[in-house]
Amino acid sequence: MLYLVNLFRHNWIFYALSICISALAAFESGRLLFLLAFLLLFSHYKRLLNIHLLLILIVGIGSYSYFSYEANKLSLPVELPALLTWTDEYIINGVMLRGFMINESGEKVYVTYELRNEKEKQRFEAQQLAGTSFIVTGKQVSPSIPAHRYGFSMARYLQSRSARGIIEIQQLQYSHQKKSIMQPIFEQRFQLKRHIVETFPPSLAAEAQALLIGFQENVDDQLNRAYQKLGITHLFAISGLHVALVSFLFFQLWLRLRIRREIATILLLILLPLYAVLAGGAPSIWRAVSVVELIMLAQYFRWKIPMDDALSISFIMFVLLEPGAVFQVGFQLSYLATYSLVYSGRILARYSNFWVQSFYITFVCQILVYPLLLHHFYEISLSSFIANIFFVPLFSFIILPINLFALVLTFLPFPLDSFLFYIYEPLRTALTNFILYIQQPIVQMWNPGKPSIMWLILLYSSVFFAFYLLDQHAPLKKVFIALILPAFIFHVQPLLHSDLKIAFVNVGQGDCIVIELPRRKSVIVIDAGGLLRFEQEEWKERKTVYEVGRQVVVPYLKGRGMQTIDTFVLSHADADHVEGAEEVLREILVKEVHVTPGSIAKPVMNDFLYELEKTNTKLIEKMAGHKWQIGQTAFEYLWPLEIEYEGNNDSLVLFVKHNAFRALFTGDLEQEGEKELIQLYDEKLRNIDLLKGGHHGSKTSSIEEFVTVTNPKFAVFMAGENNRYNHPHIDVVNRFEAKNIPYATTGLDGTVEVSISENQIYIEKSNALFRK
């Protein structure tokens, strides 16, 4: 046995890479299996024994077969009705109950259930559902298609959780309470969530839930975004430091109780997996727990297992148990950051000064994960290199212990917890206000956009080369050149394209159009989508409100690497055009905003104006006759003519001319406005190339005469799928089809991207891209 331990020492990383490649190949494309050849060549270069090369190949091909079998199972339909059991991963938000359930075969499915009344909601909120079995009737539905190539993919999320599909539950019939070793832990976690809410001050409860039991759903969105901007979101994730602290506290407690060290070790081996379940079972905590367990077991049997081997074995076990985990962002970042620390140990050991070492720890982690962060989030926090030096020790050695101590005090019959909260709450509130203050500048985020696979490989190549230089004691100047030069080229690459690009972003029932000039000389955004919100009963209100600007528009802009909007056009004051604008202002630097005269007086503009006051953005009223030109691209407002705002027919209408290409963006202009437009600009509007159909394709727009005069080569209707207004109206659709005018509807075709290159027009629809 000792011979086998020594034989595989420091080689488990190669088996972990083999299994990772196999999982990616099984779920994505079998062609990725050829990466095994490169792994074998690298293994040979590292002088691994031939037996290892053979085993790496066998492990890779064998695990590929297993992962392919598991991937195929995910595409099988779910038989209904079925007996399903709730897991601990569910949430009640407004009228919806969503989460994961498992069938009798142990396979996971994602379910949604619309609560019928307030009494039923209260009943579900008052009990722990995990482990409760129901007979479920309903229907299986397909995952929604992302709004655009940078949008949230439900299909990918289900794949990452190894879930077979989505069930829309029509009826839940209680069956029984499943008995298992996990059930008391689930119940204890549920009770702890409630206990924290009942005993902690409201301003501290959400953070305590996140830090102590890994429940992050109640963390304020604004505060969570502030942590993202500072690059310290990981502090809310229970990870190695939490596990180390809990392990140390319990181990020392048992030793003080005169329990033998060997018995204390066994107790800790039993306790840690239970703690992982109690803390929510995130990838970061299972990684930490499994590594500690492996090292402790090895010590118990008098074996020496290196940290990199323990980490690799942990990775292998995790992926074999849940193959889709390789697509989980938390899983990727947790293991990658830990590997960075393990393999940079020699570099970190050179420095004894605490602050210097803290900087290098942060530097190593951030540099190794930055291409992955760009791939998932399209931006990274530049301030994270400094923020982590201060906030990691603060949270690890002060805030976390205080929360643990406070939790213990809340169970005592004495009012000691009240005294602690009296002192701690104002200090913690001051820290929160400080975090909200320092996160405000948008410029602290580097947003070059989402890298392609090729760019991802190039960026990681530069990272690994920089680490090689550091290991070889190369001058820091060379290290920074190796890192910054590829990153700089990636940053400026959008400036090299010569096409005019126009994107009709799928924001549901609303408008958002992004115009990017050649070499990104200017970015113009017309409207930002939004939702018409109606008053409803209090119990139906969502804890977290869906925001089109934050969840659809901003990801598209950041995915394209657009850090600045030169001109933000708000065509008119309707919620489905302007409600998302305030969220865009919070995240993107905007130079100036154009509005139609009189529209800012409307109540729907209040939130936008409130955000505008925090910026240096110019607000300008525009109307017909205003023109400007950038390079070969000319812009002109054709409408409105009056300064009194009355609604749709006072929309800003923008005419764009790029060489011979002409496009017209009409907002919600209706038939009266269309008639006047063709009377005023008959020749200018004849036979245009691109038309944004007015008012989402309503029957009050796109009248026969207007369509005949403009006669576009291509038209786009911006309307939500299955919208309540039946946009675009069948009469309008028939009108375009009768004239053989090709058109697209964002609700059906997804985001429509138009590229104009040397008078050639290329059109791409995101739904077609995702259905390939």
PDB file of C-alpha atoms in Angstrom, residues 97-285:
ATOM      1  CA  LEU A  97     -41.898  27.796  -5.464  1.00  0.00           C
ATOM      2  CA  ARG A  98     -38.822  26.645  -7.403  1.00  0.00           C
ATOM      3  CA  GLY A  99     -36.040  24.193  -6.797  1.00  0.00           C
ATOM      4  CA  PHE A 100     -34.707  20.683  -7.235  1.00  0.00           C
ATOM      5  CA  MET A 101     -36.452  17.403  -6.488  1.00  0.00           C
ATOM      6  CA  ILE A 102     -35.216  13.842  -6.967  1.00  0.00           C
ATOM      7  CA  ASN A 103     -37.149  10.862  -8.285  1.00  0.00           C
ATOM      8  CA  GLU A 104     -37.145   7.329  -6.933  1.00  0.00           C
ATOM      9  CA  SER A 105     -34.015   6.554  -8.971  1.00  0.00           C
ATOM     10  CA  GLY A 106     -32.123   9.409  -7.345  1.00  0.00           C
ATOM     11  CA  GLU A 107     -32.167  11.553 -10.509  1.00  0.00           C
ATOM     12  CA  LYS A 108     -32.554  15.288 -10.100  1.00  0.00           C
ATOM     13  CA  VAL A 109     -35.200  17.470 -11.812  1.00  0.00           C
ATOM     14  CA  TYR A 110     -35.901  21.201 -11.593  1.00  0.00           C
ATOM     15  CA  VAL A 111     -39.490  22.061 -10.685  1.00  0.00           C
ATOM     16  CA  THR A 112     -41.660  25.165 -10.569  1.00  0.00           C
ATOM     17  CA  TYR A 113     -44.978  25.476  -8.770  1.00  0.00           C
ATOM     18  CA  GLU A 114     -47.306  28.489  -8.656  1.00  0.00           C
ATOM     19  CA  LEU A 115     -48.724  28.887  -5.170  1.00  0.00           C
ATOM     20  CA  ARG A 116     -52.478  29.181  -5.270  1.00  0.00           C
ATOM     21  CA  ASN A 117     -53.163  31.379  -2.263  1.00  0.00           C
ATOM     22  CA  GLU A 118     -51.575  33.062   0.734  1.00  0.00           C
ATOM     23  CA  LYS A 119     -52.503  30.236   3.090  1.00  0.00           C
ATOM     24  CA  GLU A 120     -50.703  27.673   0.950  1.00  0.00           C
ATOM     25  CA  LYS A 121     -47.628  29.908   0.783  1.00  0.00           C
ATOM     26  CA  GLN A 122     -47.560  30.275   4.571  1.00  0.00           C
ATOM     27  CA  ARG A 123     -47.852  26.501   4.953  1.00  0.00           C
ATOM     28  CA  PHE A 124     -44.862  25.847   2.693  1.00  0.00           C
ATOM     29  CA  GLU A 125     -42.793  28.617   4.328  1.00  0.00           C
ATOM     30  CA  ALA A 126     -43.471  27.215   7.806  1.00  0.00           C
ATOM     31  CA  GLN A 127     -42.005  23.782   7.095  1.00  0.00           C
ATOM     32  CA  GLN A 128     -38.748  22.279   5.916  1.00  0.00           C
ATOM     33  CA  LEU A 129     -39.491  20.724   2.532  1.00  0.00           C
ATOM     34  CA  ALA A 130     -36.174  18.872   2.117  1.00  0.00           C
ATOM     35  CA  GLY A 131     -36.837  15.148   2.427  1.00  0.00           C
ATOM     36  CA  THR A 132     -40.586  15.539   1.922  1.00  0.00           C
ATOM     37  CA  SER A 133     -42.037  13.372  -0.866  1.00  0.00           C
ATOM     38  CA  PHE A 134     -44.959  14.369  -3.064  1.00  0.00           C
ATOM     39  CA  ILE A 135     -46.861  12.756  -5.904  1.00  0.00           C
ATOM     40  CA  VAL A 136     -46.373  15.312  -8.653  1.00  0.00           C
ATOM     41  CA  THR A 137     -48.541  15.849 -11.707  1.00  0.00           C
ATOM     42  CA  GLY A 138     -47.710  18.420 -14.368  1.00  0.00           C
ATOM     43  CA  LYS A 139     -45.812  18.726 -17.605  1.00  0.00           C
ATOM     44  CA  GLN A 140     -42.207  18.829 -18.679  1.00  0.00           C
ATOM     45  CA  VAL A 141     -41.208  22.029 -20.484  1.00  0.00           C
ATOM     46  CA  SER A 142     -38.139  23.018 -22.438  1.00  0.00           C
ATOM     47  CA  PRO A 143     -35.655  25.420 -20.835  1.00  0.00           C
ATOM     48  CA  SER A 144     -36.093  29.014 -21.951  1.00  0.00           C
ATOM     49  CA  ILE A 145     -33.645  30.157 -24.601  1.00  0.00           C
ATOM     50  CA  PRO A 146     -31.227  32.908 -23.468  1.00  0.00           C
ATOM     51  CA  ALA A 147     -32.153  36.441 -24.488  1.00  0.00           C
ATOM     52  CA  HIS A 148     -28.789  36.715 -26.253  1.00  0.00           C
ATOM     53  CA  ARG A 149     -25.396  35.046 -26.442  1.00  0.00           C
ATOM     54  CA  TYR A 150     -24.338  36.644 -23.157  1.00  0.00           C
ATOM     55  CA  GLY A 151     -27.561  35.908 -21.295  1.00  0.00           C
ATOM     56  CA  PHE A 152     -28.326  33.373 -18.586  1.00  0.00           C
ATOM     57  CA  SER A 153     -28.755  29.886 -20.042  1.00  0.00           C
ATOM     58  CA  MET A 154     -31.244  27.722 -18.182  1.00  0.00           C
ATOM     59  CA  ALA A 155     -30.178  24.683 -20.203  1.00  0.00           C
ATOM     60  CA  ARG A 156     -26.572  25.147 -19.114  1.00  0.00           C
ATOM     61  CA  TYR A 157     -27.675  25.634 -15.499  1.00  0.00           C
ATOM     62  CA  LEU A 158     -29.616  22.363 -15.539  1.00  0.00           C
ATOM     63  CA  GLN A 159     -26.642  20.623 -17.107  1.00  0.00           C
ATOM     64  CA  SER A 160     -24.332  21.969 -14.419  1.00  0.00           C
ATOM     65  CA  ARG A 161     -26.630  20.552 -11.745  1.00  0.00           C
ATOM     66  CA  SER A 162     -27.043  17.204 -13.564  1.00  0.00           C
ATOM     67  CA  ALA A 163     -30.815  17.780 -13.722  1.00  0.00           C
ATOM     68  CA  ARG A 164     -32.981  15.993 -16.294  1.00  0.00           C
ATOM     69  CA  GLY A 165     -35.295  18.865 -17.122  1.00  0.00           C
ATOM     70  CA  ILE A 166     -37.967  21.290 -15.915  1.00  0.00           C
ATOM     71  CA  ILE A 167     -41.321  20.209 -14.540  1.00  0.00           C
ATOM     72  CA  GLU A 168     -44.151  22.729 -14.269  1.00  0.00           C
ATOM     73  CA  ILE A 169     -46.123  21.270 -11.375  1.00  0.00           C
ATOM     74  CA  GLN A 170     -49.884  21.473 -11.619  1.00  0.00           C
ATOM     75  CA  GLN A 171     -50.620  19.555  -8.444  1.00  0.00           C
ATOM     76  CA  LEU A 172     -48.625  18.494  -5.378  1.00  0.00           C
ATOM     77  CA  GLN A 173     -50.035  15.667  -3.270  1.00  0.00           C
ATOM     78  CA  TYR A 174     -48.223  14.906  -0.017  1.00  0.00           C
ATOM     79  CA  SER A 175     -46.957  11.323   0.209  1.00  0.00           C
ATOM     80  CA  HIS A 176     -44.594  10.860   3.149  1.00  0.00           C
ATOM     81  CA  GLN A 177     -41.538  12.152   4.971  1.00  0.00           C
ATOM     82  CA  LYS A 178     -38.444  10.383   3.725  1.00  0.00           C
ATOM     83  CA  LYS A 179     -36.273   8.985   6.506  1.00  0.00           C
ATOM     84  CA  SER A 180     -32.535   9.410   6.041  1.00  0.00           C
ATOM     85  CA  ILE A 181     -29.429  10.437   7.923  1.00  0.00           C
ATOM     86  CA  MET A 182     -29.631  13.807   6.171  1.00  0.00           C
ATOM     87  CA  GLN A 183     -33.137  14.671   7.347  1.00  0.00           C
ATOM     88  CA  PRO A 184     -32.177  15.898  10.851  1.00  0.00           C
ATOM     89  CA  ILE A 185     -29.433  18.031   9.282  1.00  0.00           C
ATOM     90  CA  PHE A 186     -31.852  19.590   6.781  1.00  0.00           C
ATOM     91  CA  GLU A 187     -34.272  20.279   9.625  1.00  0.00           C
ATOM     92  CA  GLN A 188     -31.519  21.830  11.740  1.00  0.00           C
ATOM     93  CA  ARG A 189     -30.441  24.086   8.863  1.00  0.00           C
ATOM     94  CA  PHE A 190     -34.031  25.219   8.360  1.00  0.00           C
ATOM     95  CA  GLN A 191     -34.406  25.963  12.061  1.00  0.00           C
ATOM     96  CA  LEU A 192     -31.080  27.852  12.097  1.00  0.00           C
ATOM     97  CA  LYS A 193     -32.262  30.042   9.202  1.00  0.00           C
ATOM     98  CA  ARG A 194     -35.379  30.950  11.150  1.00  0.00           C
ATOM     99  CA  HIS A 195     -33.482  31.346  14.427  1.00  0.00           C
ATOM    100  CA  ILE A 196     -31.041  33.817  12.883  1.00  0.00           C
ATOM    101  CA  VAL A 197     -33.899  35.896  11.447  1.00  0.00           C
ATOM    102  CA  GLU A 198     -35.664  35.924  14.821  1.00  0.00           C
ATOM    103  CA  THR A 199     -32.637  36.715  17.014  1.00  0.00           C
ATOM    104  CA  PHE A 200     -30.240  38.773  14.892  1.00  0.00           C
ATOM    105  CA  PRO A 201     -30.935  42.430  14.047  1.00  0.00           C
ATOM    106  CA  PRO A 202     -32.479  42.744  10.536  1.00  0.00           C
ATOM    107  CA  SER A 203     -29.361  44.509   9.236  1.00  0.00           C
ATOM    108  CA  LEU A 204     -27.163  41.563  10.293  1.00  0.00           C
ATOM    109  CA  ALA A 205     -29.397  38.540   9.686  1.00  0.00           C
ATOM    110  CA  ALA A 206     -28.772  38.089   5.942  1.00  0.00           C
ATOM    111  CA  GLU A 207     -24.995  38.228   6.355  1.00  0.00           C
ATOM    112  CA  ALA A 208     -25.100  35.798   9.282  1.00  0.00           C
ATOM    113  CA  GLN A 209     -27.148  33.337   7.230  1.00  0.00           C
ATOM    114  CA  ALA A 210     -24.632  33.568   4.390  1.00  0.00           C
ATOM    115  CA  LEU A 211     -21.526  33.244   6.552  1.00  0.00           C
ATOM    116  CA  LEU A 212     -22.774  30.577   8.960  1.00  0.00           C
ATOM    117  CA  ILE A 213     -25.024  28.288   6.917  1.00  0.00           C
ATOM    118  CA  GLY A 214     -24.315  29.311   3.320  1.00  0.00           C
ATOM    119  CA  PHE A 215     -27.806  30.742   2.699  1.00  0.00           C
ATOM    120  CA  GLN A 216     -27.286  33.785   0.465  1.00  0.00           C
ATOM    121  CA  GLU A 217     -30.766  34.393  -0.979  1.00  0.00           C
ATOM    122  CA  ASN A 218     -31.556  37.202   1.486  1.00  0.00           C
ATOM    123  CA  VAL A 219     -28.388  39.227   0.842  1.00  0.00           C
ATOM    124  CA  ASP A 220     -29.348  42.645  -0.526  1.00  0.00           C
ATOM    125  CA  ASP A 221     -28.799  42.904  -4.308  1.00  0.00           C
ATOM    126  CA  GLN A 222     -27.178  46.327  -4.034  1.00  0.00           C
ATOM    127  CA  LEU A 223     -24.758  45.146  -1.360  1.00  0.00           C
ATOM    128  CA  ASN A 224     -24.009  41.959  -3.286  1.00  0.00           C
ATOM    129  CA  ARG A 225     -23.175  44.024  -6.370  1.00  0.00           C
ATOM    130  CA  ALA A 226     -20.901  46.236  -4.243  1.00  0.00           C
ATOM    131  CA  TYR A 227     -18.991  43.121  -3.161  1.00  0.00           C
ATOM    132  CA  GLN A 228     -18.720  42.062  -6.813  1.00  0.00           C
ATOM    133  CA  LYS A 229     -17.265  45.433  -7.803  1.00  0.00           C
ATOM    134  CA  LEU A 230     -14.646  45.136  -5.074  1.00  0.00           C
ATOM    135  CA  GLY A 231     -13.907  41.531  -6.035  1.00  0.00           C
ATOM    136  CA  ILE A 232     -14.734  40.171  -2.577  1.00  0.00           C
ATOM    137  CA  THR A 233     -17.964  38.249  -3.252  1.00  0.00           C
ATOM    138  CA  HIS A 234     -16.154  35.052  -2.316  1.00  0.00           C
ATOM    139  CA  LEU A 235     -16.164  36.212   1.308  1.00  0.00           C
ATOM    140  CA  PHE A 236     -19.852  35.238   1.474  1.00  0.00           C
ATOM    141  CA  ALA A 237     -19.027  31.703   0.302  1.00  0.00           C
ATOM    142  CA  ILE A 238     -18.223  29.196   3.023  1.00  0.00           C
ATOM    143  CA  SER A 239     -14.799  27.832   2.107  1.00  0.00           C
ATOM    144  CA  GLY A 240     -11.465  26.683   3.439  1.00  0.00           C
ATOM    145  CA  LEU A 241     -11.100  29.394   6.075  1.00  0.00           C
ATOM    146  CA  HIS A 242     -14.547  28.589   7.505  1.00  0.00           C
ATOM    147  CA  VAL A 243     -13.768  24.881   7.574  1.00  0.00           C
ATOM    148  CA  ALA A 244     -10.367  25.486   9.165  1.00  0.00           C
ATOM    149  CA  LEU A 245     -11.906  27.698  11.858  1.00  0.00           C
ATOM    150  CA  VAL A 246     -14.695  25.214  12.664  1.00  0.00           C
ATOM    151  CA  SER A 247     -12.202  22.309  12.677  1.00  0.00           C
ATOM    152  CA  PHE A 248      -9.821  24.160  14.993  1.00  0.00           C
ATOM    153  CA  LEU A 249     -12.572  25.196  17.429  1.00  0.00           C
ATOM    154  CA  PHE A 250     -14.050  21.712  17.768  1.00  0.00           C
ATOM    155  CA  PHE A 251     -10.696  19.950  17.868  1.00  0.00           C
ATOM    156  CA  GLN A 252      -9.407  22.230  20.612  1.00  0.00           C
ATOM    157  CA  LEU A 253     -12.684  21.896  22.512  1.00  0.00           C
ATOM    158  CA  TRP A 254     -12.424  18.083  22.528  1.00  0.00           C
ATOM    159  CA  LEU A 255      -8.791  18.224  23.597  1.00  0.00           C
ATOM    160  CA  ARG A 256      -9.714  20.543  26.469  1.00  0.00           C
ATOM    161  CA  LEU A 257     -12.343  17.977  27.482  1.00  0.00           C
ATOM    162  CA  ARG A 258      -9.477  15.473  27.722  1.00  0.00           C
ATOM    163  CA  ILE A 259     -10.590  13.444  24.706  1.00  0.00           C
ATOM    164  CA  ARG A 260      -7.698  11.570  23.145  1.00  0.00           C
ATOM    165  CA  ARG A 261      -6.258  13.107  19.975  1.00  0.00           C
ATOM    166  CA  GLU A 262      -7.036   9.954  17.912  1.00  0.00           C
ATOM    167  CA  ILE A 263     -10.686   9.979  19.050  1.00  0.00           C
ATOM    168  CA  ALA A 264     -10.927  13.735  18.396  1.00  0.00           C
ATOM    169  CA  THR A 265      -9.648  13.128  14.870  1.00  0.00           C
ATOM    170  CA  ILE A 266     -12.314  10.465  14.248  1.00  0.00           C
ATOM    171  CA  LEU A 267     -15.018  12.758  15.632  1.00  0.00           C
ATOM    172  CA  LEU A 268     -13.837  15.545  13.350  1.00  0.00           C
ATOM    173  CA  LEU A 269     -13.890  13.190  10.348  1.00  0.00           C
ATOM    174  CA  ILE A 270     -17.548  12.489  11.142  1.00  0.00           C
ATOM    175  CA  LEU A 271     -18.444  16.089  11.918  1.00  0.00           C
ATOM    176  CA  LEU A 272     -17.029  17.826   8.848  1.00  0.00           C
ATOM    177  CA  PRO A 273     -19.285  16.174   6.197  1.00  0.00           C
ATOM    178  CA  LEU A 274     -22.298  16.907   8.398  1.00  0.00           C
ATOM    179  CA  TYR A 275     -21.158  20.524   8.651  1.00  0.00           C
ATOM    180  CA  ALA A 276     -20.826  20.666   4.849  1.00  0.00           C
ATOM    181  CA  VAL A 277     -24.487  19.646   4.492  1.00  0.00           C
ATOM    182  CA  LEU A 278     -25.545  22.037   7.253  1.00  0.00           C
ATOM    183  CA  ALA A 279     -23.691  24.877   5.503  1.00  0.00           C
ATOM    184  CA  GLY A 280     -25.476  24.352   2.195  1.00  0.00           C
ATOM    185  CA  GLY A 281     -23.121  21.994   0.374  1.00  0.00           C
ATOM    186  CA  ALA A 282     -21.614  24.540  -2.042  1.00  0.00           C
ATOM    187  CA  PRO A 283     -18.649  23.339  -4.161  1.00  0.00           C
ATOM    188  CA  SER A 284     -16.252  25.519  -2.158  1.00  0.00           C
ATOM    189  CA  ILE A 285     -17.161  23.891   1.130  1.00  0.00           C
TER     190      ILE A 285
END
